[in-house]
Tab-separated table of N, CA, C and O in Angstrom:
chain	number	residue	atom	x	y	z
A	1	UNK	N	-23.162	20.694	18.800
A	1	UNK	CA	-21.277	21.011	19.133
A	1	UNK	C	-20.483	19.368	19.276
A	1	UNK	O	-19.279	19.370	18.708
A	2	UNK	N	-21.342	18.986	20.024
A	2	UNK	CA	-20.987	17.192	20.197
A	2	UNK	C	-21.244	16.502	18.829
A	2	UNK	O	-20.344	15.258	19.430
A	3	UNK	N	-21.608	16.847	17.867
A	3	UNK	CA	-21.930	15.959	16.402
A	3	UNK	C	-20.778	15.792	15.954
A	3	UNK	O	-20.075	16.799	15.885
A	4	UNK	N	-20.618	14.810	15.085
A	4	UNK	CA	-19.646	14.652	14.508
A	4	UNK	C	-19.655	15.457	13.017
A	4	UNK	O	-20.556	15.612	12.971
A	5	UNK	N	-18.550	15.264	12.170
A	5	UNK	CA	-18.638	15.693	11.238
A	5	UNK	C	-18.080	15.075	10.253
A	5	UNK	O	-17.366	13.944	10.184
A	6	UNK	N	-18.657	14.919	8.900
A	6	UNK	CA	-17.905	14.027	8.023
A	6	UNK	C	-16.632	14.731	7.099
A	6	UNK	O	-16.493	16.087	6.895
A	7	UNK	N	-16.116	13.789	6.383
A	7	UNK	CA	-15.180	14.019	5.452
A	7	UNK	C	-15.148	15.679	4.471
A	7	UNK	O	-14.591	16.393	4.687
A	8	UNK	N	-16.421	15.317	3.805
A	8	UNK	CA	-17.414	16.045	2.922
A	8	UNK	C	-17.182	17.383	3.608
A	8	UNK	O	-17.109	18.848	2.899
A	9	UNK	N	-18.023	17.254	5.322
A	9	UNK	CA	-18.256	18.360	5.328
A	9	UNK	C	-16.997	19.300	6.076
A	9	UNK	O	-17.033	20.391	5.777
A	10	UNK	N	-15.730	18.901	6.053
A	10	UNK	CA	-14.670	19.699	6.439
A	10	UNK	C	-13.594	19.813	5.074
A	10	UNK	O	-13.478	21.132	5.141
A	11	UNK	N	-14.361	19.180	4.329
A	11	UNK	CA	-13.806	19.631	2.949
A	11	UNK	C	-14.252	21.214	2.017
A	11	UNK	O	-13.685	21.907	2.291
A	12	UNK	N	-15.701	21.133	2.686
A	12	UNK	CA	-16.605	22.455	2.229
A	12	UNK	C	-16.053	23.491	3.175
A	12	UNK	O	-16.051	24.764	2.922
A	13	UNK	N	-15.723	23.166	4.728
A	13	UNK	CA	-15.346	24.185	4.963
A	13	UNK	C	-14.370	24.835	4.438
A	13	UNK	O	-13.953	26.037	4.926
A	14	UNK	N	-12.991	24.160	4.540
A	14	UNK	CA	-11.518	24.426	4.175
A	14	UNK	C	-11.978	25.206	2.884
A	14	UNK	O	-11.274	26.174	2.494
A	15	UNK	N	-13.019	24.519	1.681
A	15	UNK	CA	-12.935	24.963	0.492
A	15	UNK	C	-13.601	26.850	0.653
A	15	UNK	O	-13.326	27.381	0.453
A	16	UNK	N	-14.479	26.628	1.724
A	16	UNK	CA	-15.239	28.048	1.908
A	16	UNK	C	-14.509	28.976	2.546
A	16	UNK	O	-14.615	30.136	2.115
A	17	UNK	N	-13.337	28.666	3.739
A	17	UNK	CA	-12.457	29.624	4.035
A	17	UNK	C	-11.343	29.954	2.807
A	17	UNK	O	-10.655	31.006	2.604
A	18	UNK	N	-11.500	29.026	1.761
A	18	UNK	CA	-10.177	29.848	0.489
A	18	UNK	C	-11.183	30.353	-0.643
A	18	UNK	O	-10.505	30.931	-1.753
A	19	UNK	N	-12.506	30.496	-0.091
A	19	UNK	CA	-13.132	31.757	-0.688
A	19	UNK	C	-13.612	30.727	-2.315
A	19	UNK	O	-14.573	31.674	-3.077
A	20	UNK	N	-14.084	29.617	-1.465
A	20	UNK	CA	-15.075	28.578	-2.803
A	20	UNK	C	-16.415	28.761	-2.815
A	20	UNK	O	-17.226	29.030	-1.030
A	21	UNK	N	-17.295	28.890	-3.303
A	21	UNK	CA	-18.430	28.817	-2.697
A	21	UNK	C	-19.241	27.613	-2.999
A	21	UNK	O	-19.207	26.781	-4.001
A	22	UNK	N	-19.392	26.296	-1.937
A	22	UNK	CA	-19.816	25.398	-1.816
A	22	UNK	C	-21.758	25.596	-1.468
A	22	UNK	O	-21.221	25.450	-0.664
A	23	UNK	N	-22.455	25.061	-2.202
A	23	UNK	CA	-23.837	25.096	-1.840
A	23	UNK	C	-24.635	24.545	-2.263
A	23	UNK	O	-24.045	23.718	-3.584
A	24	UNK	N	-26.120	24.472	-2.358
A	24	UNK	CA	-26.906	23.521	-3.148
A	24	UNK	C	-26.636	22.257	-2.841
A	24	UNK	O	-25.836	21.487	-2.019
A	25	UNK	N	-27.588	21.496	-4.076
A	25	UNK	CA	-27.329	19.846	-3.529
A	25	UNK	C	-26.510	19.303	-4.325
A	25	UNK	O	-25.745	18.324	-4.064
A	26	UNK	N	-25.299	20.101	-4.818
A	26	UNK	CA	-24.226	19.383	-5.657
A	26	UNK	C	-22.638	19.893	-4.881
A	26	UNK	O	-21.549	19.520	-5.063
A	27	UNK	N	-23.202	20.084	-2.926
A	27	UNK	CA	-22.080	20.187	-2.497
A	27	UNK	C	-21.089	19.528	-2.142
A	27	UNK	O	-19.646	20.014	-1.976
A	28	UNK	N	-21.366	18.122	-1.775
A	28	UNK	CA	-20.420	17.232	-1.523
A	28	UNK	C	-19.436	17.236	-2.880
A	28	UNK	O	-18.520	17.022	-2.722
A	29	UNK	N	-19.917	17.079	-4.103
A	29	UNK	CA	-19.384	16.847	-5.504
A	29	UNK	C	-18.542	17.884	-5.381
A	29	UNK	O	-16.890	18.011	-5.717
A	30	UNK	N	-18.482	19.252	-5.304
A	30	UNK	CA	-17.905	20.422	-5.293
A	30	UNK	C	-16.964	20.583	-4.687
A	30	UNK	O	-15.711	20.871	-4.732
A	31	UNK	N	-17.205	20.193	-2.937
A	31	UNK	CA	-15.911	20.242	-1.883
A	31	UNK	C	-15.429	19.131	-2.083
A	31	UNK	O	-13.675	19.522	-1.822
A	32	UNK	N	-15.703	17.861	-2.662
A	32	UNK	CA	-14.872	17.002	-3.354
A	32	UNK	C	-13.455	16.972	-4.203
A	32	UNK	O	-12.169	17.212	-3.979
A	33	UNK	N	-14.215	17.870	-4.943
A	33	UNK	CA	-13.588	18.093	-6.166
A	33	UNK	C	-12.338	19.113	-6.059
A	33	UNK	O	-11.143	19.511	-6.019
A	34	UNK	N	-12.588	20.734	-5.111
A	34	UNK	CA	-11.836	21.101	-4.360
A	34	UNK	C	-10.779	20.543	-3.640
A	34	UNK	O	-9.404	21.008	-3.871
A	35	UNK	N	-11.307	20.064	-2.949
A	35	UNK	CA	-10.173	18.937	-1.967
A	35	UNK	C	-9.107	18.277	-2.888
A	35	UNK	O	-7.508	18.453	-1.999
A	36	UNK	N	-9.540	17.659	-3.749
A	36	UNK	CA	-8.548	16.629	-4.513
A	36	UNK	C	-7.640	18.197	-5.112
A	36	UNK	O	-6.303	17.672	-5.463
A	37	UNK	N	-8.364	18.942	-5.804
A	37	UNK	CA	-7.543	19.816	-6.570
A	37	UNK	C	-6.460	20.687	-5.997
A	37	UNK	O	-5.322	20.757	-5.883
A	38	UNK	N	-6.843	20.942	-4.508
A	38	UNK	CA	-5.943	21.898	-3.465
A	38	UNK	C	-4.992	20.890	-2.990
A	38	UNK	O	-4.208	21.126	-2.354
A	39	UNK	N	-5.018	19.590	-3.069
A	39	UNK	CA	-4.406	18.262	-2.430
A	39	UNK	C	-3.974	18.220	-1.164
A	39	UNK	O	-3.685	17.513	-0.357
A	40	UNK	N	-5.447	18.453	-0.747
A	40	UNK	CA	-5.835	18.373	0.648
A	40	UNK	C	-6.361	16.994	0.876
A	40	UNK	O	-6.374	16.460	2.215
A	41	UNK	N	-6.975	16.244	0.087
A	41	UNK	CA	-7.549	15.171	0.883
A	41	UNK	C	-7.969	14.243	-1.071
A	41	UNK	O	-7.512	14.486	-1.964
A	42	UNK	N	-7.520	13.054	-0.612
A	42	UNK	CA	-7.692	11.796	-1.843
A	42	UNK	C	-8.951	11.834	-2.349
A	42	UNK	O	-9.683	11.353	-3.425
A	43	UNK	N	-9.904	12.498	-1.491
A	43	UNK	CA	-11.375	12.481	-1.606
A	43	UNK	C	-12.327	11.098	-1.801
A	43	UNK	O	-13.425	11.373	-2.221
A	44	UNK	N	-11.773	10.106	-0.992
A	44	UNK	CA	-12.273	8.966	-0.593
A	44	UNK	C	-13.469	9.087	0.562
A	44	UNK	O	-13.046	10.277	1.374
A	45	UNK	N	-14.103	8.151	0.811
A	45	UNK	CA	-15.125	8.593	2.106
A	45	UNK	C	-15.746	9.506	2.625
A	45	UNK	O	-15.842	10.278	3.518
A	46	UNK	N	-16.220	10.261	1.444
A	46	UNK	CA	-17.027	11.343	1.635
A	46	UNK	C	-17.824	11.572	3.065
A	46	UNK	O	-17.884	12.265	3.894
A	47	UNK	N	-18.518	10.679	2.920
A	47	UNK	CA	-19.401	10.543	4.103
A	47	UNK	C	-19.114	10.070	5.583
A	47	UNK	O	-20.079	9.807	6.450
A	48	UNK	N	-17.708	9.513	5.328
A	48	UNK	CA	-17.391	9.125	6.685
A	48	UNK	C	-17.298	10.247	7.810
A	48	UNK	O	-16.449	11.489	7.375
A	49	UNK	N	-16.985	9.874	9.113
A	49	UNK	CA	-16.960	10.586	10.393
A	49	UNK	C	-15.201	10.959	10.027
A	49	UNK	O	-14.635	9.951	9.982
A	50	UNK	N	-14.777	12.185	10.083
A	50	UNK	CA	-13.825	12.273	9.815
A	50	UNK	C	-12.903	12.082	11.564
A	50	UNK	O	-13.248	12.764	12.639
A	51	UNK	N	-11.439	11.974	11.499
A	51	UNK	CA	-10.870	11.664	12.664
A	51	UNK	C	-10.249	12.815	12.821
A	51	UNK	O	-9.862	14.029	12.228
A	52	UNK	N	-9.605	12.920	14.511
A	52	UNK	CA	-8.960	13.878	14.508
A	52	UNK	C	-7.502	14.032	13.728
A	52	UNK	O	-7.175	15.276	13.507
A	53	UNK	N	-6.925	12.960	13.182
A	53	UNK	CA	-5.622	12.846	12.992
A	53	UNK	C	-5.863	13.624	11.561
A	53	UNK	O	-5.059	13.917	10.911
A	54	UNK	N	-7.188	13.209	10.721
A	54	UNK	CA	-7.312	12.857	9.503
A	54	UNK	C	-7.841	14.837	9.172
A	54	UNK	O	-7.348	15.428	8.315
A	55	UNK	N	-8.565	15.426	10.165
A	55	UNK	CA	-8.780	16.822	10.249
A	55	UNK	C	-7.493	17.740	10.314
A	55	UNK	O	-7.439	18.705	9.551
A	56	UNK	N	-6.809	17.227	11.253
A	56	UNK	CA	-5.508	18.044	11.190
A	56	UNK	C	-4.453	18.142	9.949
A	56	UNK	O	-4.124	18.836	9.581
A	57	UNK	N	-4.479	16.783	9.807
A	57	UNK	CA	-3.883	16.456	8.364
A	57	UNK	C	-4.039	17.650	7.092
A	57	UNK	O	-3.531	17.872	6.535
A	58	UNK	N	-5.528	17.333	7.178
A	58	UNK	CA	-6.123	18.137	6.121
A	58	UNK	C	-5.778	19.623	5.807
A	58	UNK	O	-5.848	20.497	5.128
A	59	UNK	N	-6.113	20.268	7.423
A	59	UNK	CA	-5.878	21.636	7.639
A	59	UNK	C	-4.575	22.011	7.128
A	59	UNK	O	-3.772	22.706	7.045
A	60	UNK	N	-3.298	20.710	8.180
A	60	UNK	CA	-1.875	21.144	7.712
A	60	UNK	C	-1.424	21.028	6.376
A	60	UNK	O	-0.690	22.276	5.712
A	61	UNK	N	-2.307	20.438	5.504
A	61	UNK	CA	-1.898	20.406	3.899
A	61	UNK	C	-2.584	21.878	3.086
A	61	UNK	O	-2.025	22.479	2.362
A	62	UNK	N	-3.762	22.580	3.725
A	62	UNK	CA	-4.108	23.621	3.182
A	62	UNK	C	-3.296	24.489	3.502
A	62	UNK	O	-3.627	25.725	2.898
A	63	UNK	N	-2.785	24.811	4.483
A	63	UNK	CA	-2.024	26.168	5.205
A	63	UNK	C	-0.425	25.818	4.557
A	63	UNK	O	0.232	26.517	4.875
A	64	UNK	N	-0.314	24.856	3.425
A	64	UNK	CA	0.830	24.676	2.932
A	64	UNK	C	2.191	23.438	3.589
A	64	UNK	O	3.366	24.021	3.343
A	65	UNK	N	1.413	22.944	3.943
A	65	UNK	CA	2.307	22.060	5.006
A	65	UNK	C	3.486	22.481	6.258
A	65	UNK	O	4.649	22.446	5.639
A	66	UNK	N	3.065	23.507	6.874
A	66	UNK	CA	4.319	24.002	7.698
A	66	UNK	C	5.422	22.888	7.981
A	66	UNK	O	4.493	22.475	8.786
A	67	UNK	N	6.276	24.060	8.543
A	67	UNK	CA	7.157	22.690	9.467
A	67	UNK	C	7.037	22.743	10.822
A	67	UNK	O	6.900	23.622	11.065
A	68	UNK	N	7.667	22.008	11.345
A	68	UNK	CA	7.395	21.534	12.951
A	68	UNK	C	8.641	21.094	13.095
A	68	UNK	O	9.127	20.259	12.521
A	69	UNK	N	9.147	21.281	14.625
A	69	UNK	CA	10.284	20.799	15.143
A	69	UNK	C	10.156	19.846	16.288
A	69	UNK	O	10.938	19.366	16.578
A	70	UNK	N	9.083	19.977	16.600
A	70	UNK	CA	8.556	19.284	17.699
A	70	UNK	C	7.955	17.966	17.653
A	70	UNK	O	8.203	17.517	16.602
A	71	UNK	N	7.969	17.208	18.694
A	71	UNK	CA	7.666	15.977	18.343
A	71	UNK	C	6.168	15.796	19.260
A	71	UNK	O	5.846	16.592	19.873
A	72	UNK	N	5.791	13.976	19.055
A	72	UNK	CA	4.581	14.107	19.485
A	72	UNK	C	5.197	13.366	21.233
A	72	UNK	O	4.310	12.534	21.773
A	73	UNK	N	6.273	12.986	21.475
A	73	UNK	CA	7.181	12.590	22.759
A	73	UNK	C	6.070	12.753	23.886
A	73	UNK	O	5.779	14.406	23.786
A	74	UNK	N	5.912	12.111	25.083
A	74	UNK	CA	5.193	12.760	26.207
A	74	UNK	C	3.688	12.642	25.778
A	74	UNK	O	2.666	13.017	27.186
A	75	UNK	N	2.875	12.157	24.957
A	75	UNK	CA	1.800	11.924	24.637
A	75	UNK	C	1.660	10.693	24.855
A	75	UNK	O	2.041	9.821	24.217
A	76	UNK	N	0.548	10.044	25.697
A	76	UNK	CA	0.562	8.836	25.765
A	76	UNK	C	0.070	7.754	25.030
A	76	UNK	O	0.479	6.568	25.211
A	77	UNK	N	-0.582	8.234	24.168
A	77	UNK	CA	-1.011	7.414	22.765
A	77	UNK	C	-0.387	8.241	21.300
A	77	UNK	O	-0.906	7.825	20.323
A	78	UNK	N	0.752	8.828	21.231
A	78	UNK	CA	1.725	9.137	20.209
A	78	UNK	C	2.013	7.881	19.454
A	78	UNK	O	1.575	8.111	17.994
A	79	UNK	N	1.814	6.808	19.887
A	79	UNK	CA	2.345	5.334	18.949
A	79	UNK	C	0.785	5.182	18.053
A	79	UNK	O	0.830	4.619	17.214
A	80	UNK	N	0.003	5.862	18.614
A	80	UNK	CA	-1.033	5.429	17.618
A	80	UNK	C	-1.415	6.276	16.499
A	80	UNK	O	-2.427	6.215	15.587
A	81	UNK	N	-0.676	7.650	16.533
A	81	UNK	CA	-0.711	8.522	15.468
A	81	UNK	C	-0.484	7.818	14.143
A	81	UNK	O	0.740	7.405	14.114
A	82	UNK	N	-1.141	7.749	12.976
A	82	UNK	CA	-0.820	7.020	12.011
A	82	UNK	C	0.715	8.093	11.378
A	82	UNK	O	0.805	8.912	11.459
A	83	UNK	N	1.358	7.218	10.787
A	83	UNK	CA	2.997	7.626	9.871
A	83	UNK	C	2.237	8.554	8.970
A	83	UNK	O	3.086	9.600	9.264
A	84	UNK	N	1.317	8.559	8.409
A	84	UNK	CA	0.907	9.659	7.500
A	84	UNK	C	0.313	11.435	8.075
A	84	UNK	O	0.300	12.174	7.558
A	85	UNK	N	-0.035	10.906	9.238
A	85	UNK	CA	-0.437	12.167	10.006
A	85	UNK	C	0.700	12.664	10.951
A	85	UNK	O	0.336	13.555	12.084
A	86	UNK	N	1.566	12.170	11.347
A	86	UNK	CA	2.683	12.201	12.231
A	86	UNK	C	3.255	13.748	12.165
A	86	UNK	O	3.122	14.708	13.324
A	87	UNK	N	3.845	14.140	10.906
A	87	UNK	CA	4.402	15.655	10.879
A	87	UNK	C	3.055	16.701	11.286
A	87	UNK	O	3.512	17.675	12.113
A	88	UNK	N	2.162	16.140	10.411
A	88	UNK	CA	1.089	17.207	10.972
A	88	UNK	C	0.686	17.027	12.046
A	88	UNK	O	0.405	18.451	12.765
A	89	UNK	N	0.412	16.416	12.838
A	89	UNK	CA	-0.028	16.412	14.574
A	89	UNK	C	1.124	16.972	15.108
A	89	UNK	O	0.814	17.802	15.751
A	90	UNK	N	2.366	16.768	14.680
A	90	UNK	CA	3.470	17.207	15.470
A	90	UNK	C	3.285	19.109	15.450
A	90	UNK	O	3.539	19.677	16.109
A	91	UNK	N	3.197	19.220	14.290
A	91	UNK	CA	2.911	20.966	13.655
A	91	UNK	C	1.765	21.299	14.528
A	91	UNK	O	1.717	22.515	15.412
A	92	UNK	N	0.845	20.550	14.422
A	92	UNK	CA	-0.601	21.067	15.655
A	92	UNK	C	0.042	20.997	16.884
A	92	UNK	O	-0.681	22.202	17.323
A	93	UNK	N	0.637	20.428	17.556
A	93	UNK	CA	1.103	20.320	18.938
A	93	UNK	C	1.329	21.181	19.026
A	93	UNK	O	1.324	21.970	20.020
A	94	UNK	N	2.686	21.665	18.501
A	94	UNK	CA	3.720	22.360	18.681
A	94	UNK	C	3.192	24.091	18.198
A	94	UNK	O	3.428	24.597	19.314
A	95	UNK	N	2.290	24.474	17.464
A	95	UNK	CA	1.368	25.325	17.225
A	95	UNK	C	0.413	25.896	18.161
A	95	UNK	O	-0.097	26.786	18.325
A	96	UNK	N	0.176	25.002	19.180
A	96	UNK	CA	-1.388	24.861	19.661
A	96	UNK	C	-2.269	24.653	19.438
A	96	UNK	O	-3.385	25.385	19.903
A	97	UNK	N	-2.482	24.238	18.132
A	97	UNK	CA	-3.948	24.012	17.392
A	97	UNK	C	-4.534	22.720	18.158
A	97	UNK	O	-5.543	23.323	17.601
A	98	UNK	N	-3.821	21.846	18.372
A	98	UNK	CA	-4.705	20.590	18.850
A	98	UNK	C	-3.995	20.938	20.151
A	98	UNK	O	-3.022	20.585	20.427
A	99	UNK	N	-5.069	19.860	21.287
A	99	UNK	CA	-4.757	20.275	22.668
A	99	UNK	C	-5.491	18.757	22.867
A	99	UNK	O	-6.210	18.152	22.496
A	100	UNK	N	-4.798	18.051	23.883
A	100	UNK	CA	-5.126	16.614	24.064
A	100	UNK	C	-6.543	16.485	25.131
A	100	UNK	O	-6.650	17.611	25.613
A	101	UNK	N	-6.153	15.526	25.529
A	101	UNK	CA	-7.688	14.989	26.165
A	101	UNK	C	-6.599	14.558	27.578
A	101	UNK	O	-6.793	13.306	27.629
A	102	UNK	N	-6.541	15.557	28.487
A	102	UNK	CA	-5.284	15.215	29.353
A	102	UNK	C	-4.227	14.661	28.881
A	102	UNK	O	-3.245	15.642	28.259
A	103	UNK	N	-3.619	13.623	28.863
A	103	UNK	CA	-2.081	13.106	28.249
A	103	UNK	C	-2.646	12.374	27.155
A	103	UNK	O	-1.540	11.806	26.423
A	104	UNK	N	-3.539	12.307	26.563
A	104	UNK	CA	-3.783	11.740	25.219
A	104	UNK	C	-4.168	12.336	24.192
A	104	UNK	O	-5.194	13.845	24.588
A	105	UNK	N	-3.819	12.302	22.812
A	105	UNK	CA	-4.528	13.011	21.804
A	105	UNK	C	-5.557	12.869	21.108
A	105	UNK	O	-6.096	13.543	20.191
A	106	UNK	N	-5.855	11.326	20.970
A	106	UNK	CA	-6.735	10.800	20.737
A	106	UNK	C	-6.828	10.780	19.194
A	106	UNK	O	-7.925	11.224	18.688
A	107	UNK	N	-5.736	10.540	18.611
A	107	UNK	CA	-5.620	10.985	16.901
A	107	UNK	C	-6.737	10.101	15.858
A	107	UNK	O	-7.384	10.828	14.972
A	108	UNK	N	-7.602	8.884	16.643
A	108	UNK	CA	-8.261	8.578	16.041
A	108	UNK	C	-9.665	8.224	16.289
A	108	UNK	O	-10.604	7.716	15.705
A	109	UNK	N	-9.904	8.891	17.175
A	109	UNK	CA	-11.269	9.386	17.538
A	109	UNK	C	-11.981	10.295	16.573
A	109	UNK	O	-11.525	11.183	16.156
A	110	UNK	N	-13.388	10.397	16.576
A	110	UNK	CA	-14.124	11.208	15.546
A	110	UNK	C	-13.959	12.437	16.041
A	110	UNK	O	-14.271	12.331	16.956
A	111	UNK	N	-13.710	13.459	14.828
A	111	UNK	CA	-13.680	14.815	15.707
A	111	UNK	C	-14.913	15.391	15.440
A	111	UNK	O	-15.901	14.831	14.676
A	112	UNK	N	-15.580	15.875	16.698
A	112	UNK	CA	-16.523	16.851	17.081
A	112	UNK	C	-16.554	18.138	16.386
A	112	UNK	O	-15.855	18.638	16.177
A	113	UNK	N	-17.925	18.583	15.948
A	113	UNK	CA	-17.324	20.115	15.603
A	113	UNK	C	-17.450	20.903	16.330
A	113	UNK	O	-16.827	22.038	16.087
A	114	UNK	N	-17.441	20.716	17.359
A	114	UNK	CA	-16.849	21.893	18.459
A	114	UNK	C	-15.341	21.729	18.404
A	114	UNK	O	-14.788	22.900	18.540
A	115	UNK	N	-14.835	20.521	18.356
A	115	UNK	CA	-13.485	20.018	18.336
A	115	UNK	C	-12.569	21.139	16.872
A	115	UNK	O	-12.022	21.600	17.411
A	116	UNK	N	-13.683	20.614	15.932
A	116	UNK	CA	-13.390	21.161	14.568
A	116	UNK	C	-13.304	23.100	14.843
A	116	UNK	O	-12.038	23.178	14.253
A	117	UNK	N	-14.196	23.841	15.270
A	117	UNK	CA	-14.412	25.058	15.312
A	117	UNK	C	-13.330	25.090	16.614
A	117	UNK	O	-12.570	26.484	15.715
A	118	UNK	N	-12.973	24.675	17.383
A	118	UNK	CA	-11.926	25.196	18.173
A	118	UNK	C	-10.512	25.055	17.587
A	118	UNK	O	-9.573	26.108	17.605
A	119	UNK	N	-10.326	24.274	16.987
A	119	UNK	CA	-9.034	24.014	15.831
A	119	UNK	C	-8.735	25.072	15.155
A	119	UNK	O	-7.683	25.529	14.252
A	120	UNK	N	-9.856	25.416	14.462
A	120	UNK	CA	-9.923	26.198	12.988
A	120	UNK	C	-9.506	27.692	13.666
A	120	UNK	O	-8.775	28.345	13.065
A	121	UNK	N	-10.071	27.796	15.038
A	121	UNK	CA	-10.104	29.143	15.760
A	121	UNK	C	-8.360	29.120	16.341
A	121	UNK	O	-7.792	30.414	15.747
A	122	UNK	N	-7.672	28.454	16.325
A	122	UNK	CA	-6.400	27.913	17.102
A	122	UNK	C	-5.488	28.375	15.469
A	122	UNK	O	-4.675	28.908	15.838
A	123	UNK	N	-5.677	27.987	14.469
A	123	UNK	CA	-5.219	27.858	13.345
A	123	UNK	C	-5.033	28.921	12.807
A	123	UNK	O	-4.177	29.570	11.960
A	124	UNK	N	-5.902	30.024	12.803
A	124	UNK	CA	-5.985	31.089	12.577
A	124	UNK	C	-6.847	31.394	11.179
A	124	UNK	O	-6.561	32.317	10.400
A	125	UNK	N	-6.898	30.052	10.697
A	125	UNK	CA	-7.616	30.306	9.151
A	125	UNK	C	-8.915	30.982	8.925
A	125	UNK	O	-10.151	30.953	9.851
């Protein structure tokens, strides 16, 4: 549960949740194709470890970019959230999908498998 996961692994998780069969030797290419087609990711860096803000942003896109009225104010590291991830992170915080580590969101920290599972469960996906 404390191991990291790659962007391709998360694409595969989202694709499977969408009803796609992602398996076998070509699973990475199939997951990438799904992610690009679905508008979830640009398909780059398949083997790179996914960050918390990348994971939340891909999930947010997968769920249709739900709107949020909340902000990231009050989090000690809110300024570290990338501009492209701000709306998705605000949505995830407002919806209770992502919780911080004390007073920090740790947006650029690599997400663990356990964090991914918890985020997915909270999202209802």
